[in-house]
GROMACS .gro file of C-alpha atoms in nm:
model
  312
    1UNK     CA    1  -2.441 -20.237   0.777
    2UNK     CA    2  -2.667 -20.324   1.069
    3UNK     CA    3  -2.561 -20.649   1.274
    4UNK     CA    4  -2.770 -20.768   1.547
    5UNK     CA    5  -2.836 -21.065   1.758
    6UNK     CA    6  -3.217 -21.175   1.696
    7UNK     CA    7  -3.433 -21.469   1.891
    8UNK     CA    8  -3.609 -21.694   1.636
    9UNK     CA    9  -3.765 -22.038   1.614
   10UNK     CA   10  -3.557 -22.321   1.593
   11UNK     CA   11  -3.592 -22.495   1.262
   12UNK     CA   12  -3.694 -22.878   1.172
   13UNK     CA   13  -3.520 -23.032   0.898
   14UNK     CA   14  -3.669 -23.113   0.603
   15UNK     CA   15  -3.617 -23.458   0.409
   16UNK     CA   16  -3.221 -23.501   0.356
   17UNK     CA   17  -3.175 -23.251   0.610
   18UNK     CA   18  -3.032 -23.218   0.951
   19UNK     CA   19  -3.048 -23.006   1.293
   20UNK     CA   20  -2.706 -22.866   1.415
   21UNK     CA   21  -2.670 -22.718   1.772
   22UNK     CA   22  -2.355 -22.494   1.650
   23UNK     CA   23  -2.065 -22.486   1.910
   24UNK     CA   24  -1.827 -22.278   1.783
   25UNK     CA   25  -1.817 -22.062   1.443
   26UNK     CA   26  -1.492 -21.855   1.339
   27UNK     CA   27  -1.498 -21.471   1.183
   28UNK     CA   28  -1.403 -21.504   0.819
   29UNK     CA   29  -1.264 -21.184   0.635
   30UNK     CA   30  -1.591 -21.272   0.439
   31UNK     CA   31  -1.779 -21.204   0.721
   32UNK     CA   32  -1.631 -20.794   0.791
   33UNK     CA   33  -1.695 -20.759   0.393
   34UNK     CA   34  -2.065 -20.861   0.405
   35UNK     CA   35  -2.082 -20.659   0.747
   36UNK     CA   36  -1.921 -20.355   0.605
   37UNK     CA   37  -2.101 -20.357   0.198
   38UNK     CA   38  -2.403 -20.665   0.222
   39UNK     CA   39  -2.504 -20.938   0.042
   40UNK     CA   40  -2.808 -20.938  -0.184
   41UNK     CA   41  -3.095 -20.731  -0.061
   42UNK     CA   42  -3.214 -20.978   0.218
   43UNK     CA   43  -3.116 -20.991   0.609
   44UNK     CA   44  -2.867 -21.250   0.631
   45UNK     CA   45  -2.731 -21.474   0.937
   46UNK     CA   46  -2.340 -21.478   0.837
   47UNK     CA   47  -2.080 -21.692   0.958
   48UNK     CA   48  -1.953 -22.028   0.768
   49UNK     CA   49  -1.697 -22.159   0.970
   50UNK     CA   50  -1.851 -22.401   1.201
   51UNK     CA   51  -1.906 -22.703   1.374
   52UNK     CA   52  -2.167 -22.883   1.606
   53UNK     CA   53  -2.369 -23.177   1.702
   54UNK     CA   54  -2.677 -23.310   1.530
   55UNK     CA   55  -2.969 -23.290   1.728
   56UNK     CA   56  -3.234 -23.373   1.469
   57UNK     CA   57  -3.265 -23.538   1.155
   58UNK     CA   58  -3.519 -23.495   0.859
   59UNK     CA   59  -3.647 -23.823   0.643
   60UNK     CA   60  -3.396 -23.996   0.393
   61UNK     CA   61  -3.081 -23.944   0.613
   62UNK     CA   62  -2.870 -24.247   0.632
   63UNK     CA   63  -2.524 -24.160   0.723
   64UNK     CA   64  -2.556 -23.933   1.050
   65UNK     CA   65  -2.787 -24.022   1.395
   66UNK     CA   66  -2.825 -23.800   1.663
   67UNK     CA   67  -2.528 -23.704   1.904
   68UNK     CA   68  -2.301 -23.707   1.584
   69UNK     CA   69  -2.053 -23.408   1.566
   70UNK     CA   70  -1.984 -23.274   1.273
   71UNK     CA   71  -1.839 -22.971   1.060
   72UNK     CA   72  -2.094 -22.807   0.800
   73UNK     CA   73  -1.950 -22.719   0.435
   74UNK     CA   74  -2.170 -22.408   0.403
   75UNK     CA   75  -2.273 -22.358   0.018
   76UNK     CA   76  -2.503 -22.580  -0.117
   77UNK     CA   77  -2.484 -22.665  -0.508
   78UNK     CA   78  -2.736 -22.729  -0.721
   79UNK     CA   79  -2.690 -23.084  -0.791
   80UNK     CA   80  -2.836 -23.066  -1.156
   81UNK     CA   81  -2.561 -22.840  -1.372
   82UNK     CA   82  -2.290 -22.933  -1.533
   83UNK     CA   83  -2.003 -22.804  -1.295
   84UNK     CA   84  -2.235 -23.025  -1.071
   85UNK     CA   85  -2.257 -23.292  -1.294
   86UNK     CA   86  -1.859 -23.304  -1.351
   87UNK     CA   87  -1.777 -23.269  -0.988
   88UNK     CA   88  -1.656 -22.920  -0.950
   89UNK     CA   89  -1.962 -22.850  -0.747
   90UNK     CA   90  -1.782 -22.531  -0.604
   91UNK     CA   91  -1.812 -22.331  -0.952
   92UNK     CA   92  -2.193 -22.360  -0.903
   93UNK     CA   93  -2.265 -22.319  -0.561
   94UNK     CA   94  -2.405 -21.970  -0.428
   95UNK     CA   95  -2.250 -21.845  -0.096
   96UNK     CA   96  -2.427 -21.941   0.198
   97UNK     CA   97  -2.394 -21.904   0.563
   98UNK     CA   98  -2.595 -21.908   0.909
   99UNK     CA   99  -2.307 -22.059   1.139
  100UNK     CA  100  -2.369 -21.746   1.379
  101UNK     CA  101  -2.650 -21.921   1.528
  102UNK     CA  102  -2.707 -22.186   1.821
  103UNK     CA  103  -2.902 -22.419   1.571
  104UNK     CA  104  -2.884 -22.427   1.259
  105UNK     CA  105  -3.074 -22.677   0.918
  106UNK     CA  106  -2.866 -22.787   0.653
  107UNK     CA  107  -2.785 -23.018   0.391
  108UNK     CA  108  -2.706 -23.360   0.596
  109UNK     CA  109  -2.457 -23.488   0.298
  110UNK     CA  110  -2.254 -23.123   0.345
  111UNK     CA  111  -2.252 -23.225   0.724
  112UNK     CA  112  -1.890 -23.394   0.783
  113UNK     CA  113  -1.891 -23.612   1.109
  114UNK     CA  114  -1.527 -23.524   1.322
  115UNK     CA  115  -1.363 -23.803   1.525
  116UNK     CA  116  -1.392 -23.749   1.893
  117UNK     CA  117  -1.010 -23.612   1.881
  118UNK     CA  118  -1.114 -23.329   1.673
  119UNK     CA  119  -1.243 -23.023   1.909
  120UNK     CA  120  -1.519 -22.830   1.778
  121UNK     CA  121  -1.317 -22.540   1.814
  122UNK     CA  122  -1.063 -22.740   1.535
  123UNK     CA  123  -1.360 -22.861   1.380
  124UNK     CA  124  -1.479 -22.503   1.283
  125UNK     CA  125  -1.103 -22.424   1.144
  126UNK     CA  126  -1.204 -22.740   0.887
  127UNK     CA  127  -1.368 -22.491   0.657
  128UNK     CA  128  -1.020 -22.242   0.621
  129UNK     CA  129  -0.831 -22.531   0.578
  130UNK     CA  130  -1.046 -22.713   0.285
  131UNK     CA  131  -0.953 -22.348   0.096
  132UNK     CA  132  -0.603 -22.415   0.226
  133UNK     CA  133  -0.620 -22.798   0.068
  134UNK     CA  134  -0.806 -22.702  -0.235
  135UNK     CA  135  -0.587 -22.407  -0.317
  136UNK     CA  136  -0.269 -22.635  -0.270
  137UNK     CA  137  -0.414 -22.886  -0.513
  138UNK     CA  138  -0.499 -22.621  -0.777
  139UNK     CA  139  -0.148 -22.522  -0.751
  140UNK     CA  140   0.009 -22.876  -0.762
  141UNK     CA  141   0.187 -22.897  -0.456
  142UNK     CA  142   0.281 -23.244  -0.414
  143UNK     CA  143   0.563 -23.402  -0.170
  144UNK     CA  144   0.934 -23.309  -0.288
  145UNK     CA  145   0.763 -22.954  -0.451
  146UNK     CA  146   0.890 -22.635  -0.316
  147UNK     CA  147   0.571 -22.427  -0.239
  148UNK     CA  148   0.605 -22.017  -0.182
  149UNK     CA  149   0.289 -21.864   0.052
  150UNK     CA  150   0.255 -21.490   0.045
  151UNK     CA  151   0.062 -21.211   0.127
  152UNK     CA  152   0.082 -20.868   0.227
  153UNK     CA  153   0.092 -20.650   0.548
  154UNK     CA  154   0.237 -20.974   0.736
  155UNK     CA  155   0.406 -20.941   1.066
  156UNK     CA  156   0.689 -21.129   1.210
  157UNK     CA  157   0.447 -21.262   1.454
  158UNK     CA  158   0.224 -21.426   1.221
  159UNK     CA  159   0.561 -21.566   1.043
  160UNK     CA  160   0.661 -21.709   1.380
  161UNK     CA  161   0.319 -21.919   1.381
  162UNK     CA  162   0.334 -22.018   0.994
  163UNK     CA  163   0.710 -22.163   1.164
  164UNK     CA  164   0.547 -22.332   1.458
  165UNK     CA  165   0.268 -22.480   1.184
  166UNK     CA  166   0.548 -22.658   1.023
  167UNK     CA  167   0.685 -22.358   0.709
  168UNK     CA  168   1.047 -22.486   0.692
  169UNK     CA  169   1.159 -22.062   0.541
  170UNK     CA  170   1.046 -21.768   0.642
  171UNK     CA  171   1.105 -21.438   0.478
  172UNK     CA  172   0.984 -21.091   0.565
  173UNK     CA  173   1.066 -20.851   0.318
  174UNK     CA  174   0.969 -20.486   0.342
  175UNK     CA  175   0.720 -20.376   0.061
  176UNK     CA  176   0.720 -20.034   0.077
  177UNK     CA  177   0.774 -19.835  -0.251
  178UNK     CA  178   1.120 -19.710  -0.274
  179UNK     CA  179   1.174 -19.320  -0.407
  180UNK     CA  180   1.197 -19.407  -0.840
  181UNK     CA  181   1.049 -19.737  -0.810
  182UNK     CA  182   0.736 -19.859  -0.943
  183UNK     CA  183   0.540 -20.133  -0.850
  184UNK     CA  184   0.655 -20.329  -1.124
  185UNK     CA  185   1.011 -20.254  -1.015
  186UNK     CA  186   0.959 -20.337  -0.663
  187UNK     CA  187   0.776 -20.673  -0.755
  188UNK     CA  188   1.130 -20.807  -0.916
  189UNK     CA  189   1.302 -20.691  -0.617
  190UNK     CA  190   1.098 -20.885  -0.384
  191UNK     CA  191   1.075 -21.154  -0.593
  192UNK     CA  192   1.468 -21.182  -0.567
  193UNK     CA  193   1.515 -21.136  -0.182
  194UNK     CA  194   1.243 -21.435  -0.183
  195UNK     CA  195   1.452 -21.674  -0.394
  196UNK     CA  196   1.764 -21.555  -0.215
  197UNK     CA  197   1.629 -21.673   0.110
  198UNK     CA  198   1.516 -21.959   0.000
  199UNK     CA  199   1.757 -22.302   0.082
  200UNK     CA  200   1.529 -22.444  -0.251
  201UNK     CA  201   1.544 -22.158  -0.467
  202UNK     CA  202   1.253 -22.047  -0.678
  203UNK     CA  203   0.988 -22.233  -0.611
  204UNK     CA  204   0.767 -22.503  -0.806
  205UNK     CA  205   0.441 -22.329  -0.748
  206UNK     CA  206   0.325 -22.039  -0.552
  207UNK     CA  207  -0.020 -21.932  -0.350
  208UNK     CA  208  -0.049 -21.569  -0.334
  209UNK     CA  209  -0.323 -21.523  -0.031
  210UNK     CA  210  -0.371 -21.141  -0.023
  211UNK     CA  211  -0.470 -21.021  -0.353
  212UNK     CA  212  -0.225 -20.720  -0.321
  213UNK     CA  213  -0.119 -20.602  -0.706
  214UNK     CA  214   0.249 -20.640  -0.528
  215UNK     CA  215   0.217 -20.943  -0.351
  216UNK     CA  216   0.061 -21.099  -0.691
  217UNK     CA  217   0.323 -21.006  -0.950
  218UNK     CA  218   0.603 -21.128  -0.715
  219UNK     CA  219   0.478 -21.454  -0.663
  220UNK     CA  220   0.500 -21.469  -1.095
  221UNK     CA  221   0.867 -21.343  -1.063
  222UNK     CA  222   0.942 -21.561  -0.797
  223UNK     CA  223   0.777 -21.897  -0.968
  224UNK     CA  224   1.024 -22.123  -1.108
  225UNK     CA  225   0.967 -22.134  -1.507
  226UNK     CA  226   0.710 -22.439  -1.612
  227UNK     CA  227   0.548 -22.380  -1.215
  228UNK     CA  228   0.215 -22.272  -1.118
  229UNK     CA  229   0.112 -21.940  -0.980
  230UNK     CA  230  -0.270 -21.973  -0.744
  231UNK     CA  231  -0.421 -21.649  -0.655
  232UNK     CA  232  -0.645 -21.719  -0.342
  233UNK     CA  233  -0.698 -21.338  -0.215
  234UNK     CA  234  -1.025 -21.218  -0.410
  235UNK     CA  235  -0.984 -20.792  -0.387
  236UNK     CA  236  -0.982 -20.637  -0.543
  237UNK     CA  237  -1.159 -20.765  -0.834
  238UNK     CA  238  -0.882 -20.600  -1.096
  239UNK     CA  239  -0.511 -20.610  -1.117
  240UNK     CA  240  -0.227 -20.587  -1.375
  241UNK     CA  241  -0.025 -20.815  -1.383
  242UNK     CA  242   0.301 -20.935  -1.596
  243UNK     CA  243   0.163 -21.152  -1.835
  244UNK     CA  244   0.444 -21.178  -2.110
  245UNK     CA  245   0.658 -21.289  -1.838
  246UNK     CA  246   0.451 -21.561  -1.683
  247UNK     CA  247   0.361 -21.709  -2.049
  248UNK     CA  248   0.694 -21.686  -2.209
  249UNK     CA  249   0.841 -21.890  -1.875
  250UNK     CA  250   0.537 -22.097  -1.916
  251UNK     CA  251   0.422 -21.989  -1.552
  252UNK     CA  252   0.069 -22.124  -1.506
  253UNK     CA  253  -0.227 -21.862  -1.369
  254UNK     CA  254  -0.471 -22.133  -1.198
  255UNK     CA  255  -0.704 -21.985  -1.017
  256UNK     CA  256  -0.881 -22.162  -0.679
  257UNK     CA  257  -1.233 -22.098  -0.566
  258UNK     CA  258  -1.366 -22.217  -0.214
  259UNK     CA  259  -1.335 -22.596  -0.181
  260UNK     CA  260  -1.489 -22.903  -0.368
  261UNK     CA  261  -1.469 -23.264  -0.222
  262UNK     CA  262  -1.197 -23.126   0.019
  263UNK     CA  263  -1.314 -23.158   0.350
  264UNK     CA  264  -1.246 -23.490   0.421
  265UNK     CA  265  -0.873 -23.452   0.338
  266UNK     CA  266  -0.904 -23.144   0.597
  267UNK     CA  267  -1.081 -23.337   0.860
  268UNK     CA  268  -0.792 -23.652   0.824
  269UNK     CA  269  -0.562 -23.399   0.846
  270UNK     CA  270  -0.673 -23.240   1.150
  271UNK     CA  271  -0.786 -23.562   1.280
  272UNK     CA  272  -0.400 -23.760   1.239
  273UNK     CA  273  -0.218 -23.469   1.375
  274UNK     CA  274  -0.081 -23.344   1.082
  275UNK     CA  275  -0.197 -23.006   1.087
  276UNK     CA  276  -0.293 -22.889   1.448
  277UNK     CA  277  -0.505 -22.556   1.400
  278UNK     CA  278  -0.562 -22.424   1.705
  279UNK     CA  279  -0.239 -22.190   1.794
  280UNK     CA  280  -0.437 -22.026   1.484
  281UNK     CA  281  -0.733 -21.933   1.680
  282UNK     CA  282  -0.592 -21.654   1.926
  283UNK     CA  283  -0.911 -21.495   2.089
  284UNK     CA  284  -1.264 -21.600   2.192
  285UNK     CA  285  -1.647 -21.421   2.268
  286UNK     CA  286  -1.924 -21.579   2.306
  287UNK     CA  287  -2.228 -21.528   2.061
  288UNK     CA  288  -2.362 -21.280   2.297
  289UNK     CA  289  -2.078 -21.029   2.247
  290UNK     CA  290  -2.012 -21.112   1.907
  291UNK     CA  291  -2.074 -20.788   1.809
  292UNK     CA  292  -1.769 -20.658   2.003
  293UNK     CA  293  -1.587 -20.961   1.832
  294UNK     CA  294  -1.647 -20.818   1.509
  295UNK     CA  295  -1.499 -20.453   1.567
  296UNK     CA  296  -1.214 -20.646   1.723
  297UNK     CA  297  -1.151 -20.850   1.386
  298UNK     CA  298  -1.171 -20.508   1.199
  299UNK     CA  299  -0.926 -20.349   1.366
  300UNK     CA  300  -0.681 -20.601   1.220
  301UNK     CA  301  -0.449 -20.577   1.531
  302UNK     CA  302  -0.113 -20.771   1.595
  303UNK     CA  303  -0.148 -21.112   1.783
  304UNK     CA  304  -0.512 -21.130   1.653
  305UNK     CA  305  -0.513 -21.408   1.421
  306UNK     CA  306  -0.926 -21.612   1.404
  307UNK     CA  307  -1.171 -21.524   1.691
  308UNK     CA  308  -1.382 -21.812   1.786
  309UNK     CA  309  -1.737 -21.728   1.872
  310UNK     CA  310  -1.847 -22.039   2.104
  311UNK     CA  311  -2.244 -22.025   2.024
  312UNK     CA  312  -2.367 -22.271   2.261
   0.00000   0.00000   0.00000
């Protein structure tokens, strides 16, 4: 698909609405997908990781004034269904974006102001980490809880960062098919090493992040019996997985969607210096060359973890 940098007006907020000068937005696996297939039929400014300062504000805004930094929860919900109604506002939302952009309207109750001690840089990492938060409620983690993160295709050198973010057990196990096995074969057999490794042993809920068929049915063998099992990686959109032995141990399947009412947990954690995001964000471009930033982020190379487009 066809991405471009384009000159346009810069927008005035509407009533409940605010101006954002964007500082810095981050390039979201979401982003290379709509790049690579689309979205809907219409052009589309992408990018939803992102945080600036308020520069305007629209009628019936109370809570935010001018100079106020903030970090934008991109998808606005209806307000008026009943996911809505009930407070799980991120089962009705469409997907929205326009964080690629030096200014940018939007929802002023979706704006979240950031202390001063938050970068913007940090601030734009707010939006991963509300699917981080979300996901980890979903699955139940909760102090004194064992929690197992996987994934696929990870290298030692991401491992060494999960270990400098504060993951207490680390495992690397090699995935690759062995000559007899299938993949139902070599699930188990990960799913063993894991619990091996682990000083805890099988965990009391697990957040698979990749969406790999593998990577999926090990985190159900893995799962201590009566725990929770949250998929998080979205492709692809079909998978078989070992359902008699997740309901006959009573392992959960809860699913986790984006983020609802999570940001300000993110923010506070940011904010108190409980999670410190930025040895995530490895390389930077400026919105001029984000172009080359994106065929950087496709190549999916080693060391390259979030590029940061700074957009002012």
């Amino acid at each position: 698909m066809d991405l471009r940098l384009e000159t346009g007006a810069i927008p005035k907020p509407s009533t409940g609405e605010v101006l954002v000068r964007i500082k810095n937005c981050g390039i979201c696996g979401t982003d290379l997908h709509m790049w690579s297939t689309g979205f809907g039929d219409d052009p589309l400014v992408i990018g939803h990781e992102c945080s600036g300062v308020v520069t305007a504000i629209g009628p019936d805004v109370g809570h935010l004034k001018v100079g106020d930094r903030v970090a934008l929860e991109l998808g606005l919900p209806c307000r008026k269904c009943d996911f809505c109604r009930r407070g799980r506002y991120n089962l009705c939302k469409p997907f929205s974006s326009g964080g690629l952009a030096r200014f940018h309207v939007y929802a002023a109750d979706f704006c979240h102001a950031i202390p001063e001690n938050v970068s913007f840089e940090a601030g734009a990492m707010i939006e991963p980490l509300a699917v981080a938060v979300h996901a980890l409620r979903r699955a139940g983690a909760s102090v004194g809880k064992s929690v197992l993160i996987c994934g696929a295709d990870v290298s030692s050198s991401r491992l060494q960062m999960a270990e400098r973010l504060g993951a207490n057990c680390t495992v690397l196990v090699d995935g690759q098919a062995r000559d007899g096995d299938d993949e139902d074969s070599r699930a188990r057999g990960l799913a063993d090493e894991i619990v091996r490794k682990m000083s805890s042993g099988r965990p009391d809920c697990s957040v698979e992040c990749s969406g790999a068929p593998v990577s999926l049915r090990t985190a159900i063998y893995a799962t201590k019996s009566g725990g929770v099992m949250t998929p998080v990686g979205l492709d692809p959109a079909e998978v078989q997985l070992p359902i008699l032995n997740a309901a006959t141990r009573e392992v959960d399947i809860r699913g986790s969607f984006s983020y609802c009412n999570d940001y300000p947990a993110a923010i506070s954690l940011v904010a108190s210096g409980k999670v410190d995001p930025s040895p995530i964000v490895t390389t930077r471009y400026d919105l001029d060359n984000v172009l080359e930033a994106f065929h950087l982020a496709k190549r999916s190379l080693d060391g390259v973890v979030k590029i940061m487009i700074a957009c002012d």
